mmCIF file of C-alpha atoms in Angstrom:
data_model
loop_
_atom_site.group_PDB
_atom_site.id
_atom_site.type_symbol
_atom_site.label_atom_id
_atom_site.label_comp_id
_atom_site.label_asym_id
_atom_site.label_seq_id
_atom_site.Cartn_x
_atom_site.Cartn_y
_atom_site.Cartn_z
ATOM 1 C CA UNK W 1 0.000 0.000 0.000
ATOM 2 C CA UNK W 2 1.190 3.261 -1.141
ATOM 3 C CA UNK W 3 0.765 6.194 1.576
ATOM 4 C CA UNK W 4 -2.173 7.397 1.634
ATOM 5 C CA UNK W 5 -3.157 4.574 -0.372
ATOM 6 C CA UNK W 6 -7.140 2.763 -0.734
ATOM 7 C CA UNK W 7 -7.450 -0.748 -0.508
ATOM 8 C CA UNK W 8 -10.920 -1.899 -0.258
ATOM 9 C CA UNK W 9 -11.190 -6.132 1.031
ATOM 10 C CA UNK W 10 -13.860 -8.362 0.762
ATOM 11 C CA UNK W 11 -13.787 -11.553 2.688
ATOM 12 C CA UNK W 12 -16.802 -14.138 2.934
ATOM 13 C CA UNK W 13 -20.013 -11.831 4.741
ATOM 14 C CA UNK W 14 -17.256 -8.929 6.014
ATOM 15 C CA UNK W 15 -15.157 -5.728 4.147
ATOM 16 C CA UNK W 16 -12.502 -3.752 4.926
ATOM 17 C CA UNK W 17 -11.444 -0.411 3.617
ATOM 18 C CA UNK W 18 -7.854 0.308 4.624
ATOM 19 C CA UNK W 19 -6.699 3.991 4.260
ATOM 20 C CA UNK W 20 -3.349 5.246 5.669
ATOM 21 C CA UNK W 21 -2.446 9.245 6.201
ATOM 22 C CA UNK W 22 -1.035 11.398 8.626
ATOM 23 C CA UNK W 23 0.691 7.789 10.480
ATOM 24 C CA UNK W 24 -2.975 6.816 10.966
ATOM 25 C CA UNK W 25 -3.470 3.403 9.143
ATOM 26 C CA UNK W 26 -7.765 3.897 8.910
ATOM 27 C CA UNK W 27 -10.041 0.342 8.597
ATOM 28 C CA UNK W 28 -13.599 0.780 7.985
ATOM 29 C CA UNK W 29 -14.966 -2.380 8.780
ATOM 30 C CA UNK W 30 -18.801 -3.762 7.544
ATOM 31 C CA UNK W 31 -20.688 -6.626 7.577
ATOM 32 C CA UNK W 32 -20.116 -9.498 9.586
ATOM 33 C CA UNK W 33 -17.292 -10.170 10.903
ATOM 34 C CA UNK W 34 -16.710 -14.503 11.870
ATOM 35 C CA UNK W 35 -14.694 -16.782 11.278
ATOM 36 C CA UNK W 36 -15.419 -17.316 7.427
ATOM 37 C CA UNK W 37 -13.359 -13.608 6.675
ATOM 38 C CA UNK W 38 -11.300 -13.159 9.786
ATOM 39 C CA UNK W 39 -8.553 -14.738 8.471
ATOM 40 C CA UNK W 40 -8.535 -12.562 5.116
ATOM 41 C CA UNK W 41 -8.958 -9.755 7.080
ATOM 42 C CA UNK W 42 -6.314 -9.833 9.772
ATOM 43 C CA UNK W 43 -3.658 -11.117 6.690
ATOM 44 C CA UNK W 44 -4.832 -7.582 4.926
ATOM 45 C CA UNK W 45 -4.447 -5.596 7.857
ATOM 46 C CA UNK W 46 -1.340 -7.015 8.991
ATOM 47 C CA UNK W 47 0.303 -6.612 5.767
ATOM 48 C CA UNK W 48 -0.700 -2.611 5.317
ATOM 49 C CA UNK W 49 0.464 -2.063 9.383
ATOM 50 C CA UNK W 50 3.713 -4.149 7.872
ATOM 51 C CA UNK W 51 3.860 -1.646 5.024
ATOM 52 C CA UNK W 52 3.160 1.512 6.799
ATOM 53 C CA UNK W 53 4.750 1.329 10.034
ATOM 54 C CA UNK W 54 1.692 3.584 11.364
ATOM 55 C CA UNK W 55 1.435 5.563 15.048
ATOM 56 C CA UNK W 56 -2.001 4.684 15.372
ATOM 57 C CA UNK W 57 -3.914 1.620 13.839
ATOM 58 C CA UNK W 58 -7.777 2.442 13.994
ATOM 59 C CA UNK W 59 -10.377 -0.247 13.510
ATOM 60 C CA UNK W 60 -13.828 1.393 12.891
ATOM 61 C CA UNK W 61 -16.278 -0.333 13.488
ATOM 62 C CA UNK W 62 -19.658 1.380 12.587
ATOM 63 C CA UNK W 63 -20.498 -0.723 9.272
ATOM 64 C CA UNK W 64 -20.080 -4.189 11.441
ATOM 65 C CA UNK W 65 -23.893 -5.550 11.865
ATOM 66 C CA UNK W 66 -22.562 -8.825 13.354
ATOM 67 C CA UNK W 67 -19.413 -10.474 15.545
ATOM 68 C CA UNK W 68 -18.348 -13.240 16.940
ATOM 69 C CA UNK W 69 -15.534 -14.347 18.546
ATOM 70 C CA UNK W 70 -13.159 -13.999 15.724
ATOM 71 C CA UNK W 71 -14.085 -10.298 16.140
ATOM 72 C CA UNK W 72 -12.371 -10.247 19.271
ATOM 73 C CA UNK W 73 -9.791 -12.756 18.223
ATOM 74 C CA UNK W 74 -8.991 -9.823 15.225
ATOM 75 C CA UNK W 75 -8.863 -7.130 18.161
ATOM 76 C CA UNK W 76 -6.406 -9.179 20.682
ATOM 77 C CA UNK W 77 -3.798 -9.727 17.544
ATOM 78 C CA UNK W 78 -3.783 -6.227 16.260
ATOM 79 C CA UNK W 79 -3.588 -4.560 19.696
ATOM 80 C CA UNK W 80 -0.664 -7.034 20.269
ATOM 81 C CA UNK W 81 1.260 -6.463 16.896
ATOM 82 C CA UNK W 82 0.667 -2.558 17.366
ATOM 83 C CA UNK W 83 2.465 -3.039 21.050
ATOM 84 C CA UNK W 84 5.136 -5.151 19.142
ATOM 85 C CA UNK W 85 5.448 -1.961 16.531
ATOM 86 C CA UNK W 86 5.582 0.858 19.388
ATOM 87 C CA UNK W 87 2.257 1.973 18.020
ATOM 88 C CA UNK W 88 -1.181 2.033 19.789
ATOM 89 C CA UNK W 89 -4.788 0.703 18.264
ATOM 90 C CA UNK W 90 -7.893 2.429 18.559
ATOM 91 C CA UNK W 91 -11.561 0.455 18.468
ATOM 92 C CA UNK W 92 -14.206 2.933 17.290
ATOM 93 C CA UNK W 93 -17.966 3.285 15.842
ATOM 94 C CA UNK W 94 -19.103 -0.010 17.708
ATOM 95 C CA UNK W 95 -23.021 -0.386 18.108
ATOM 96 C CA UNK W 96 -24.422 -1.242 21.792
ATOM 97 C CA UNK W 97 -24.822 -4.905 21.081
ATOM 98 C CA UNK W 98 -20.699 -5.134 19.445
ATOM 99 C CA UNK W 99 -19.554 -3.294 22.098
ATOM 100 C CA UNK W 100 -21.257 -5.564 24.412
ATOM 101 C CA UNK W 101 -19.360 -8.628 22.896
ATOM 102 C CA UNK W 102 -16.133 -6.856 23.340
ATOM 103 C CA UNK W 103 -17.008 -6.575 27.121
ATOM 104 C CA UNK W 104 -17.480 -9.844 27.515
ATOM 105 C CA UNK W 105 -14.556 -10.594 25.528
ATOM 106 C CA UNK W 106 -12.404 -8.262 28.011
ATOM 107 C CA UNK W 107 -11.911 -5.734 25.890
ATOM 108 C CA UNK W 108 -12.768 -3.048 28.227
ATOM 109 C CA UNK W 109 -9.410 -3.691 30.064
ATOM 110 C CA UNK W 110 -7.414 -2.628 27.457
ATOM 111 C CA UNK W 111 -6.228 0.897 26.346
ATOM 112 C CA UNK W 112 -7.963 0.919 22.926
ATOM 113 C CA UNK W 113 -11.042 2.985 23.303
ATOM 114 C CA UNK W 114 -9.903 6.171 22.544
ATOM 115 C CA UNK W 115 -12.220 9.201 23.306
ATOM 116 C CA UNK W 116 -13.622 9.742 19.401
ATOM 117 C CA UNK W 117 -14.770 5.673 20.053
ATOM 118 C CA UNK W 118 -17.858 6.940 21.690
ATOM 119 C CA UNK W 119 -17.217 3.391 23.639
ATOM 120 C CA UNK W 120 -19.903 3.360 26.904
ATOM 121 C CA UNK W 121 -19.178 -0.043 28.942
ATOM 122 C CA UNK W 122 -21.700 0.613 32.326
ATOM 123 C CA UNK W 123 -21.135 -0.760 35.870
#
């Protein structure tokens, strides 16, 4: 991916758009995401980060209708790969019901709802 390059992914009942500019590396994710395009996804994602060496890797989630585990799965390995890079991930855009998943997925302990995430998680 060139900077500030457009890649648009489609993988089994999910897509990606992956933008990079100003050391932001931007996915738009819609659909659903499971394990029939998590793979595809995480390979895409992993190999723009690779390319772009990005600050800040934000996943936005306000296209995804559905998510399962592999959702959260996709989460753990990009927060851990941004660590690895000296970079930090951001989760934003997430309906009630995803961001409810990513609770119980223990999401909420880590750093990656940034302000702009509009991310709620109650008592």
């Amino acid at each position: 991916m060139s900077a500030n390059g457009f890649e648009t992914v489609c993988a089994g009942n999910s897509r990606c758009s992956i933008s990079f500019s100003d050391q932001i590396l931007n996915v738009r994710l819609s659909g659903e995401i499971d394990q029939s395009g998590a793979g595809t996804l995480r390979e895409k994602i992993d190999r723009a980060a690779e390319s772009c060496l990005p600050q800040t890797l934000l996943l936005d989630f306000s296209g995804v209708s559905f998510m399962d585990s592999s959702g959260i799965g996709l989460i753990m390995g990009r927060y851990r790969m941004m660590q690895t890079m000296g970079g930090e991930l951001l989760v934003a855009g997430a309906s009630p019901r995803i961001l409810r998943l990513m609770q119980l997925g223990g999401l909420d302990r880590l750093p990656i709802f940034g302000a702009q995430s509009g991310a709620q998680f109650g008592a």
